[in-house]
Amino acid sequence: MSEGGKGSSLAFGQVVIGPPGSGKTTYCHGMREFMGRIGRKVTVVNLDPANEAMPYQCAVDIAELITLPDVMENLKLGPNGGLIYCMEYLEANFDWLQEKLAAFGGHYYLFDCPGQVELYTHHDALKNVFAQLAKWNFRLAAVHLVDSHYCTDPGKFISVLCTSLSTMLHVELPHVNVLSKMDLIEQYGKLAFNLDYYTEVLDLSYLVDHLASDPFFRNYRRLNEKLVEVIEDYSLVSFVPLNVQDKESMRQVMQAVDKANGYSFGDQEHRSLEALMSAAVGADFHFTSTLAVQEKYVQSQDKAVKEEAMDL
């Protein structure tokens, strides 16, 4: 893996980013298993110095270079300052990362990144790491995971849209925003609109109107309108729903990422994917599609309307 030389081969992969608890490590584990089943050689790289319990086999681990507990203890830093120091230390030790990655030539890479939002919105260390990988002929796409429970709260969803937009502009990589944990969304409460409204980020004026029905947010209507205007003016943010236990959902996310970073798989992988999708449901994957979730919401809303009409 030469320093941006013409003779160096292309390497493809994903940098998996997002706030704490959004499911980044679970996603890396699930995507590694899914891609492995269709014959893609996958290497998982842990870039989170606070990640101690990893469910996947980690080929490259930043813990060999630096760990967050050591930084916090020795430099007397908090978790946020410690994570920033760790990323700056990684940036200063590119040779270590290059040497570790060189052992896995021809593989597809999944980079499991830290969960500190500041690293993706305005701090440059991790952005510079991604830029260095690009110089080594890595073709990366950023997979930004957002917990789907934010859809149930219009105020939080606007905040998520702003964070996603800021991340897209700062990281400067082909970007796929993912609504994770779709299998759990029914536990969070009812959606104000159909699922498509949130994934496609449709006319957000309806969201502002919905917020205005809350006495607290009514006082901030003008602010919400301006935030929505910024999001709609860029017209960049949309989401792919993900249930990591659903093969069809995993396939859709994988194909969205492959399209983003330009990865093109051969006939053998295509045949393996078709065989996997047509196979009987195994222990690891369940056909609980996001479409079925949306249909449940539509049906429950229709039922509620009918019951309300009968009461009247």
JSON list of N, CA and C in Angstrom, two decimals, residues 11-17 24-36 40-48 54 56-61 97 101 104 107-113 130 133 138-143 250 253-254 257-258 261:
[
{"chain": "A", "resi": 11, "resn": "ALA", "atom": "N", "xyz": [-8.70, 0.07, -2.57]},
{"chain": "A", "resi": 11, "resn": "ALA", "atom": "CA", "xyz": [-9.32, -0.63, -1.45]},
{"chain": "A", "resi": 11, "resn": "ALA", "atom": "C", "xyz": [-10.63, 0.06, -1.13]},
{"chain": "A", "resi": 12, "resn": "PHE", "atom": "N", "xyz": [-11.65, -0.72, -0.87]},
{"chain": "A", "resi": 12, "resn": "PHE", "atom": "CA", "xyz": [-12.98, -0.17, -0.63]},
{"chain": "A", "resi": 12, "resn": "PHE", "atom": "C", "xyz": [-13.40, -0.44, 0.82]},
{"chain": "A", "resi": 13, "resn": "GLY", "atom": "N", "xyz": [-14.26, 0.43, 1.32]},
{"chain": "A", "resi": 13, "resn": "GLY", "atom": "CA", "xyz": [-14.73, 0.21, 2.67]},
{"chain": "A", "resi": 13, "resn": "GLY", "atom": "C", "xyz": [-15.70, 1.26, 3.15]},
{"chain": "A", "resi": 14, "resn": "GLN", "atom": "N", "xyz": [-16.07, 1.14, 4.44]},
{"chain": "A", "resi": 14, "resn": "GLN", "atom": "CA", "xyz": [-17.02, 2.03, 5.08]},
{"chain": "A", "resi": 14, "resn": "GLN", "atom": "C", "xyz": [-16.42, 2.56, 6.38]},
{"chain": "A", "resi": 15, "resn": "VAL", "atom": "N", "xyz": [-16.63, 3.84, 6.65]},
{"chain": "A", "resi": 15, "resn": "VAL", "atom": "CA", "xyz": [-16.35, 4.37, 7.97]},
{"chain": "A", "resi": 15, "resn": "VAL", "atom": "C", "xyz": [-17.70, 4.53, 8.67]},
{"chain": "A", "resi": 16, "resn": "VAL", "atom": "N", "xyz": [-17.87, 3.79, 9.75]},
{"chain": "A", "resi": 16, "resn": "VAL", "atom": "CA", "xyz": [-19.16, 3.73, 10.45]},
{"chain": "A", "resi": 16, "resn": "VAL", "atom": "C", "xyz": [-19.13, 4.72, 11.60]},
{"chain": "A", "resi": 17, "resn": "ILE", "atom": "N", "xyz": [-19.93, 5.77, 11.48]},
{"chain": "A", "resi": 17, "resn": "ILE", "atom": "CA", "xyz": [-19.91, 6.87, 12.44]},
{"chain": "A", "resi": 17, "resn": "ILE", "atom": "C", "xyz": [-21.32, 7.09, 13.00]},
{"chain": "A", "resi": 24, "resn": "LYS", "atom": "N", "xyz": [-23.28, 1.25, 16.13]},
{"chain": "A", "resi": 24, "resn": "LYS", "atom": "CA", "xyz": [-22.16, 1.16, 15.18]},
{"chain": "A", "resi": 24, "resn": "LYS", "atom": "C", "xyz": [-21.47, -0.21, 15.26]},
{"chain": "A", "resi": 25, "resn": "THR", "atom": "N", "xyz": [-21.15, -0.65, 16.47]},
{"chain": "A", "resi": 25, "resn": "THR", "atom": "CA", "xyz": [-20.46, -1.93, 16.62]},
{"chain": "A", "resi": 25, "resn": "THR", "atom": "C", "xyz": [-21.35, -3.08, 16.20]},
{"chain": "A", "resi": 26, "resn": "THR", "atom": "N", "xyz": [-22.64, -3.02, 16.54]},
{"chain": "A", "resi": 26, "resn": "THR", "atom": "CA", "xyz": [-23.58, -4.05, 16.11]},
{"chain": "A", "resi": 26, "resn": "THR", "atom": "C", "xyz": [-23.70, -4.07, 14.59]},
{"chain": "A", "resi": 27, "resn": "TYR", "atom": "N", "xyz": [-23.70, -2.88, 13.99]},
{"chain": "A", "resi": 27, "resn": "TYR", "atom": "CA", "xyz": [-23.76, -2.79, 12.53]},
{"chain": "A", "resi": 27, "resn": "TYR", "atom": "C", "xyz": [-22.53, -3.44, 11.90]},
{"chain": "A", "resi": 28, "resn": "CYS", "atom": "N", "xyz": [-21.34, -3.13, 12.42]},
{"chain": "A", "resi": 28, "resn": "CYS", "atom": "CA", "xyz": [-20.11, -3.71, 11.87]},
{"chain": "A", "resi": 28, "resn": "CYS", "atom": "C", "xyz": [-20.13, -5.23, 11.98]},
{"chain": "A", "resi": 29, "resn": "HIS", "atom": "N", "xyz": [-20.60, -5.73, 13.11]},
{"chain": "A", "resi": 29, "resn": "HIS", "atom": "CA", "xyz": [-20.69, -7.18, 13.30]},
{"chain": "A", "resi": 29, "resn": "HIS", "atom": "C", "xyz": [-21.68, -7.79, 12.30]},
{"chain": "A", "resi": 30, "resn": "GLY", "atom": "N", "xyz": [-22.87, -7.17, 12.18]},
{"chain": "A", "resi": 30, "resn": "GLY", "atom": "CA", "xyz": [-23.88, -7.70, 11.26]},
{"chain": "A", "resi": 30, "resn": "GLY", "atom": "C", "xyz": [-23.46, -7.61, 9.80]},
{"chain": "A", "resi": 31, "resn": "MET", "atom": "N", "xyz": [-22.86, -6.46, 9.41]},
{"chain": "A", "resi": 31, "resn": "MET", "atom": "CA", "xyz": [-22.44, -6.29, 8.02]},
{"chain": "A", "resi": 31, "resn": "MET", "atom": "C", "xyz": [-21.28, -7.22, 7.68]},
{"chain": "A", "resi": 32, "resn": "ARG", "atom": "N", "xyz": [-20.40, -7.44, 8.62]},
{"chain": "A", "resi": 32, "resn": "ARG", "atom": "CA", "xyz": [-19.30, -8.38, 8.39]},
{"chain": "A", "resi": 32, "resn": "ARG", "atom": "C", "xyz": [-19.85, -9.78, 8.13]},
{"chain": "A", "resi": 33, "resn": "GLU", "atom": "N", "xyz": [-20.82, -10.20, 8.94]},
{"chain": "A", "resi": 33, "resn": "GLU", "atom": "CA", "xyz": [-21.41, -11.53, 8.76]},
{"chain": "A", "resi": 33, "resn": "GLU", "atom": "C", "xyz": [-22.16, -11.61, 7.43]},
{"chain": "A", "resi": 34, "resn": "PHE", "atom": "N", "xyz": [-22.90, -10.57, 7.10]},
{"chain": "A", "resi": 34, "resn": "PHE", "atom": "CA", "xyz": [-23.70, -10.56, 5.87]},
{"chain": "A", "resi": 34, "resn": "PHE", "atom": "C", "xyz": [-22.78, -10.62, 4.64]},
{"chain": "A", "resi": 35, "resn": "MET", "atom": "N", "xyz": [-21.76, -9.77, 4.61]},
{"chain": "A", "resi": 35, "resn": "MET", "atom": "CA", "xyz": [-20.85, -9.75, 3.47]},
{"chain": "A", "resi": 35, "resn": "MET", "atom": "C", "xyz": [-20.05, -11.04, 3.37]},
{"chain": "A", "resi": 36, "resn": "GLY", "atom": "N", "xyz": [-19.72, -11.62, 4.53]},
{"chain": "A", "resi": 36, "resn": "GLY", "atom": "CA", "xyz": [-18.99, -12.88, 4.53]},
{"chain": "A", "resi": 36, "resn": "GLY", "atom": "C", "xyz": [-19.79, -13.99, 3.87]},
{"chain": "A", "resi": 40, "resn": "ARG", "atom": "N", "xyz": [-17.51, -11.96, 0.30]},
{"chain": "A", "resi": 40, "resn": "ARG", "atom": "CA", "xyz": [-16.65, -10.78, 0.33]},
{"chain": "A", "resi": 40, "resn": "ARG", "atom": "C", "xyz": [-15.70, -10.89, 1.53]},
{"chain": "A", "resi": 41, "resn": "LYS", "atom": "N", "xyz": [-14.42, -10.72, 1.29]},
{"chain": "A", "resi": 41, "resn": "LYS", "atom": "CA", "xyz": [-13.43, -10.75, 2.36]},
{"chain": "A", "resi": 41, "resn": "LYS", "atom": "C", "xyz": [-13.48, -9.43, 3.12]},
{"chain": "A", "resi": 42, "resn": "VAL", "atom": "N", "xyz": [-13.85, -9.49, 4.38]},
{"chain": "A", "resi": 42, "resn": "VAL", "atom": "CA", "xyz": [-14.08, -8.28, 5.16]},
{"chain": "A", "resi": 42, "resn": "VAL", "atom": "C", "xyz": [-13.11, -8.22, 6.33]},
{"chain": "A", "resi": 43, "resn": "THR", "atom": "N", "xyz": [-12.51, -7.05, 6.50]},
{"chain": "A", "resi": 43, "resn": "THR", "atom": "CA", "xyz": [-11.65, -6.77, 7.65]},
{"chain": "A", "resi": 43, "resn": "THR", "atom": "C", "xyz": [-12.28, -5.65, 8.48]},
{"chain": "A", "resi": 44, "resn": "VAL", "atom": "N", "xyz": [-12.48, -5.90, 9.76]},
{"chain": "A", "resi": 44, "resn": "VAL", "atom": "CA", "xyz": [-13.04, -4.89, 10.65]},
{"chain": "A", "resi": 44, "resn": "VAL", "atom": "C", "xyz": [-11.91, -4.19, 11.40]},
{"chain": "A", "resi": 45, "resn": "VAL", "atom": "N", "xyz": [-11.91, -2.87, 11.33]},
{"chain": "A", "resi": 45, "resn": "VAL", "atom": "CA", "xyz": [-10.87, -2.06, 11.97]},
{"chain": "A", "resi": 45, "resn": "VAL", "atom": "C", "xyz": [-11.53, -1.25, 13.09]},
{"chain": "A", "resi": 46, "resn": "ASN", "atom": "N", "xyz": [-11.15, -1.49, 14.31]},
{"chain": "A", "resi": 46, "resn": "ASN", "atom": "CA", "xyz": [-11.70, -0.74, 15.44]},
{"chain": "A", "resi": 46, "resn": "ASN", "atom": "C", "xyz": [-10.89, 0.52, 15.67]},
{"chain": "A", "resi": 47, "resn": "LEU", "atom": "N", "xyz": [-11.51, 1.68, 15.42]},
{"chain": "A", "resi": 47, "resn": "LEU", "atom": "CA", "xyz": [-10.86, 2.96, 15.68]},
{"chain": "A", "resi": 47, "resn": "LEU", "atom": "C", "xyz": [-11.41, 3.64, 16.92]},
{"chain": "A", "resi": 48, "resn": "ASP", "atom": "N", "xyz": [-12.20, 2.92, 17.70]},
{"chain": "A", "resi": 48, "resn": "ASP", "atom": "CA", "xyz": [-12.77, 3.48, 18.92]},
{"chain": "A", "resi": 48, "resn": "ASP", "atom": "C", "xyz": [-11.95, 3.03, 20.13]},
{"chain": "A", "resi": 54, "resn": "MET", "atom": "N", "xyz": [-16.09, -6.17, 22.00]},
{"chain": "A", "resi": 54, "resn": "MET", "atom": "CA", "xyz": [-16.40, -6.24, 20.57]},
{"chain": "A", "resi": 54, "resn": "MET", "atom": "C", "xyz": [-16.93, -7.62, 20.21]},
{"chain": "A", "resi": 56, "resn": "TYR", "atom": "N", "xyz": [-17.31, -8.84, 17.28]},
{"chain": "A", "resi": 56, "resn": "TYR", "atom": "CA", "xyz": [-16.72, -9.34, 16.04]},
{"chain": "A", "resi": 56, "resn": "TYR", "atom": "C", "xyz": [-15.23, -9.61, 16.22]},
{"chain": "A", "resi": 57, "resn": "GLN", "atom": "N", "xyz": [-14.65, -10.37, 15.27]},
{"chain": "A", "resi": 57, "resn": "GLN", "atom": "CA", "xyz": [-13.22, -10.60, 15.27]},
{"chain": "A", "resi": 57, "resn": "GLN", "atom": "C", "xyz": [-12.54, -9.36, 14.71]},
{"chain": "A", "resi": 58, "resn": "CYS", "atom": "N", "xyz": [-11.75, -8.71, 15.54]},
{"chain": "A", "resi": 58, "resn": "CYS", "atom": "CA", "xyz": [-11.14, -7.44, 15.17]},
{"chain": "A", "resi": 58, "resn": "CYS", "atom": "C", "xyz": [-9.75, -7.68, 14.59]},
{"chain": "A", "resi": 59, "resn": "ALA", "atom": "N", "xyz": [-9.57, -7.31, 13.31]},
{"chain": "A", "resi": 59, "resn": "ALA", "atom": "CA", "xyz": [-8.28, -7.52, 12.65]},
{"chain": "A", "resi": 59, "resn": "ALA", "atom": "C", "xyz": [-7.27, -6.44, 13.03]},
{"chain": "A", "resi": 60, "resn": "VAL", "atom": "N", "xyz": [-7.72, -5.21, 13.13]},
{"chain": "A", "resi": 60, "resn": "VAL", "atom": "CA", "xyz": [-6.87, -4.09, 13.52]},
{"chain": "A", "resi": 60, "resn": "VAL", "atom": "C", "xyz": [-7.57, -3.34, 14.64]},
{"chain": "A", "resi": 61, "resn": "ASP", "atom": "N", "xyz": [-6.88, -3.14, 15.75]},
{"chain": "A", "resi": 61, "resn": "ASP", "atom": "CA", "xyz": [-7.49, -2.53, 16.93]},
{"chain": "A", "resi": 61, "resn": "ASP", "atom": "C", "xyz": [-6.63, -1.38, 17.41]},
{"chain": "A", "resi": 97, "resn": "LEU", "atom": "N", "xyz": [-0.95, 2.76, 11.44]},
{"chain": "A", "resi": 97, "resn": "LEU", "atom": "CA", "xyz": [-2.17, 2.34, 10.77]},
{"chain": "A", "resi": 97, "resn": "LEU", "atom": "C", "xyz": [-1.87, 1.76, 9.39]},
{"chain": "A", "resi": 101, "resn": "LEU", "atom": "N", "xyz": [-2.87, -2.06, 8.15]},
{"chain": "A", "resi": 101, "resn": "LEU", "atom": "CA", "xyz": [-3.80, -2.28, 7.04]},
{"chain": "A", "resi": 101, "resn": "LEU", "atom": "C", "xyz": [-3.15, -3.02, 5.88]},
{"chain": "A", "resi": 104, "resn": "PHE", "atom": "N", "xyz": [-3.76, -6.74, 5.02]},
{"chain": "A", "resi": 104, "resn": "PHE", "atom": "CA", "xyz": [-5.06, -7.23, 4.58]},
{"chain": "A", "resi": 104, "resn": "PHE", "atom": "C", "xyz": [-5.40, -6.71, 3.18]},
{"chain": "A", "resi": 107, "resn": "HIS", "atom": "N", "xyz": [-8.91, -6.88, 0.78]},
{"chain": "A", "resi": 107, "resn": "HIS", "atom": "CA", "xyz": [-10.09, -7.02, 1.64]},
{"chain": "A", "resi": 107, "resn": "HIS", "atom": "C", "xyz": [-10.98, -5.79, 1.53]},
{"chain": "A", "resi": 108, "resn": "TYR", "atom": "N", "xyz": [-12.21, -5.95, 2.00]},
{"chain": "A", "resi": 108, "resn": "TYR", "atom": "CA", "xyz": [-13.16, -4.85, 2.15]},
{"chain": "A", "resi": 108, "resn": "TYR", "atom": "C", "xyz": [-13.11, -4.44, 3.62]},
{"chain": "A", "resi": 109, "resn": "TYR", "atom": "N", "xyz": [-13.04, -3.13, 3.89]},
{"chain": "A", "resi": 109, "resn": "TYR", "atom": "CA", "xyz": [-12.78, -2.65, 5.25]},
{"chain": "A", "resi": 109, "resn": "TYR", "atom": "C", "xyz": [-14.02, -2.01, 5.88]},
{"chain": "A", "resi": 110, "resn": "LEU", "atom": "N", "xyz": [-14.24, -2.35, 7.14]},
{"chain": "A", "resi": 110, "resn": "LEU", "atom": "CA", "xyz": [-15.26, -1.69, 7.96]},
{"chain": "A", "resi": 110, "resn": "LEU", "atom": "C", "xyz": [-14.53, -1.01, 9.12]},
{"chain": "A", "resi": 111, "resn": "PHE", "atom": "N", "xyz": [-14.59, 0.32, 9.16]},
{"chain": "A", "resi": 111, "resn": "PHE", "atom": "CA", "xyz": [-13.94, 1.08, 10.22]},
{"chain": "A", "resi": 111, "resn": "PHE", "atom": "C", "xyz": [-14.98, 1.45, 11.27]},
{"chain": "A", "resi": 112, "resn": "ASP", "atom": "N", "xyz": [-14.86, 0.86, 12.45]},
{"chain": "A", "resi": 112, "resn": "ASP", "atom": "CA", "xyz": [-15.76, 1.13, 13.57]},
{"chain": "A", "resi": 112, "resn": "ASP", "atom": "C", "xyz": [-15.21, 2.33, 14.33]},
{"chain": "A", "resi": 113, "resn": "CYS", "atom": "N", "xyz": [-15.90, 3.46, 14.23]},
{"chain": "A", "resi": 113, "resn": "CYS", "atom": "CA", "xyz": [-15.37, 4.74, 14.74]},
{"chain": "A", "resi": 113, "resn": "CYS", "atom": "C", "xyz": [-15.98, 5.11, 16.09]},
{"chain": "A", "resi": 130, "resn": "PHE", "atom": "N", "xyz": [-9.38, 10.06, 7.60]},
{"chain": "A", "resi": 130, "resn": "PHE", "atom": "CA", "xyz": [-10.09, 9.62, 6.39]},
{"chain": "A", "resi": 130, "resn": "PHE", "atom": "C", "xyz": [-9.40, 10.14, 5.13]},
{"chain": "A", "resi": 133, "resn": "LEU", "atom": "N", "xyz": [-6.37, 8.05, 4.41]},
{"chain": "A", "resi": 133, "resn": "LEU", "atom": "CA", "xyz": [-6.78, 6.77, 3.82]},
{"chain": "A", "resi": 133, "resn": "LEU", "atom": "C", "xyz": [-7.07, 6.93, 2.33]},
{"chain": "A", "resi": 138, "resn": "PHE", "atom": "N", "xyz": [-7.79, 4.32, -0.70]},
{"chain": "A", "resi": 138, "resn": "PHE", "atom": "CA", "xyz": [-9.03, 3.79, -0.14]},
{"chain": "A", "resi": 138, "resn": "PHE", "atom": "C", "xyz": [-10.20, 4.56, -0.73]},
{"chain": "A", "resi": 139, "resn": "ARG", "atom": "N", "xyz": [-11.22, 3.85, -1.16]},
{"chain": "A", "resi": 139, "resn": "ARG", "atom": "CA", "xyz": [-12.46, 4.46, -1.62]},
{"chain": "A", "resi": 139, "resn": "ARG", "atom": "C", "xyz": [-13.51, 4.18, -0.55]},
{"chain": "A", "resi": 140, "resn": "LEU", "atom": "N", "xyz": [-13.77, 5.21, 0.28]},
{"chain": "A", "resi": 140, "resn": "LEU", "atom": "CA", "xyz": [-14.60, 5.04, 1.46]},
{"chain": "A", "resi": 140, "resn": "LEU", "atom": "C", "xyz": [-15.94, 5.76, 1.32]},
{"chain": "A", "resi": 141, "resn": "ALA", "atom": "N", "xyz": [-16.93, 5.21, 2.00]},
{"chain": "A", "resi": 141, "resn": "ALA", "atom": "CA", "xyz": [-18.22, 5.88, 2.17]},
{"chain": "A", "resi": 141, "resn": "ALA", "atom": "C", "xyz": [-18.50, 5.97, 3.67]},
{"chain": "A", "resi": 142, "resn": "ALA", "atom": "N", "xyz": [-19.01, 7.09, 4.10]},
{"chain": "A", "resi": 142, "resn": "ALA", "atom": "CA", "xyz": [-19.38, 7.26, 5.51]},
{"chain": "A", "resi": 142, "resn": "ALA", "atom": "C", "xyz": [-20.79, 6.73, 5.73]},
{"chain": "A", "resi": 143, "resn": "VAL", "atom": "N", "xyz": [-20.93, 5.82, 6.68]},
{"chain": "A", "resi": 143, "resn": "VAL", "atom": "CA", "xyz": [-22.25, 5.30, 7.07]},
{"chain": "A", "resi": 143, "resn": "VAL", "atom": "C", "xyz": [-22.58, 5.91, 8.42]},
{"chain": "A", "resi": 250, "resn": "MET", "atom": "N", "xyz": [-30.47, -5.35, 5.24]},
{"chain": "A", "resi": 250, "resn": "MET", "atom": "CA", "xyz": [-29.02, -5.32, 5.14]},
{"chain": "A", "resi": 250, "resn": "MET", "atom": "C", "xyz": [-28.58, -5.20, 3.68]},
{"chain": "A", "resi": 253, "resn": "VAL", "atom": "N", "xyz": [-28.99, -1.53, 2.50]},
{"chain": "A", "resi": 253, "resn": "VAL", "atom": "CA", "xyz": [-27.94, -0.66, 3.02]},
{"chain": "A", "resi": 253, "resn": "VAL", "atom": "C", "xyz": [-26.62, -0.94, 2.30]},
{"chain": "A", "resi": 254, "resn": "MET", "atom": "N", "xyz": [-26.28, -2.21, 2.13]},
{"chain": "A", "resi": 254, "resn": "MET", "atom": "CA", "xyz": [-25.04, -2.57, 1.47]},
{"chain": "A", "resi": 254, "resn": "MET", "atom": "C", "xyz": [-24.99, -2.03, 0.04]},
{"chain": "A", "resi": 257, "resn": "VAL", "atom": "N", "xyz": [-24.43, 1.73, 0.03]},
{"chain": "A", "resi": 257, "resn": "VAL", "atom": "CA", "xyz": [-23.03, 2.07, 0.31]},
{"chain": "A", "resi": 257, "resn": "VAL", "atom": "C", "xyz": [-22.15, 1.74, -0.89]},
{"chain": "A", "resi": 258, "resn": "ASP", "atom": "N", "xyz": [-22.38, 0.59, -1.52]},
{"chain": "A", "resi": 258, "resn": "ASP", "atom": "CA", "xyz": [-21.59, 0.21, -2.70]},
{"chain": "A", "resi": 258, "resn": "ASP", "atom": "C", "xyz": [-21.75, 1.24, -3.82]},
{"chain": "A", "resi": 261, "resn": "ASN", "atom": "N", "xyz": [-19.60, 4.48, -2.76]},
{"chain": "A", "resi": 261, "resn": "ASN", "atom": "CA", "xyz": [-18.14, 4.46, -2.88]},
{"chain": "A", "resi": 261, "resn": "ASN", "atom": "C", "xyz": [-17.64, 3.83, -4.17]}
]
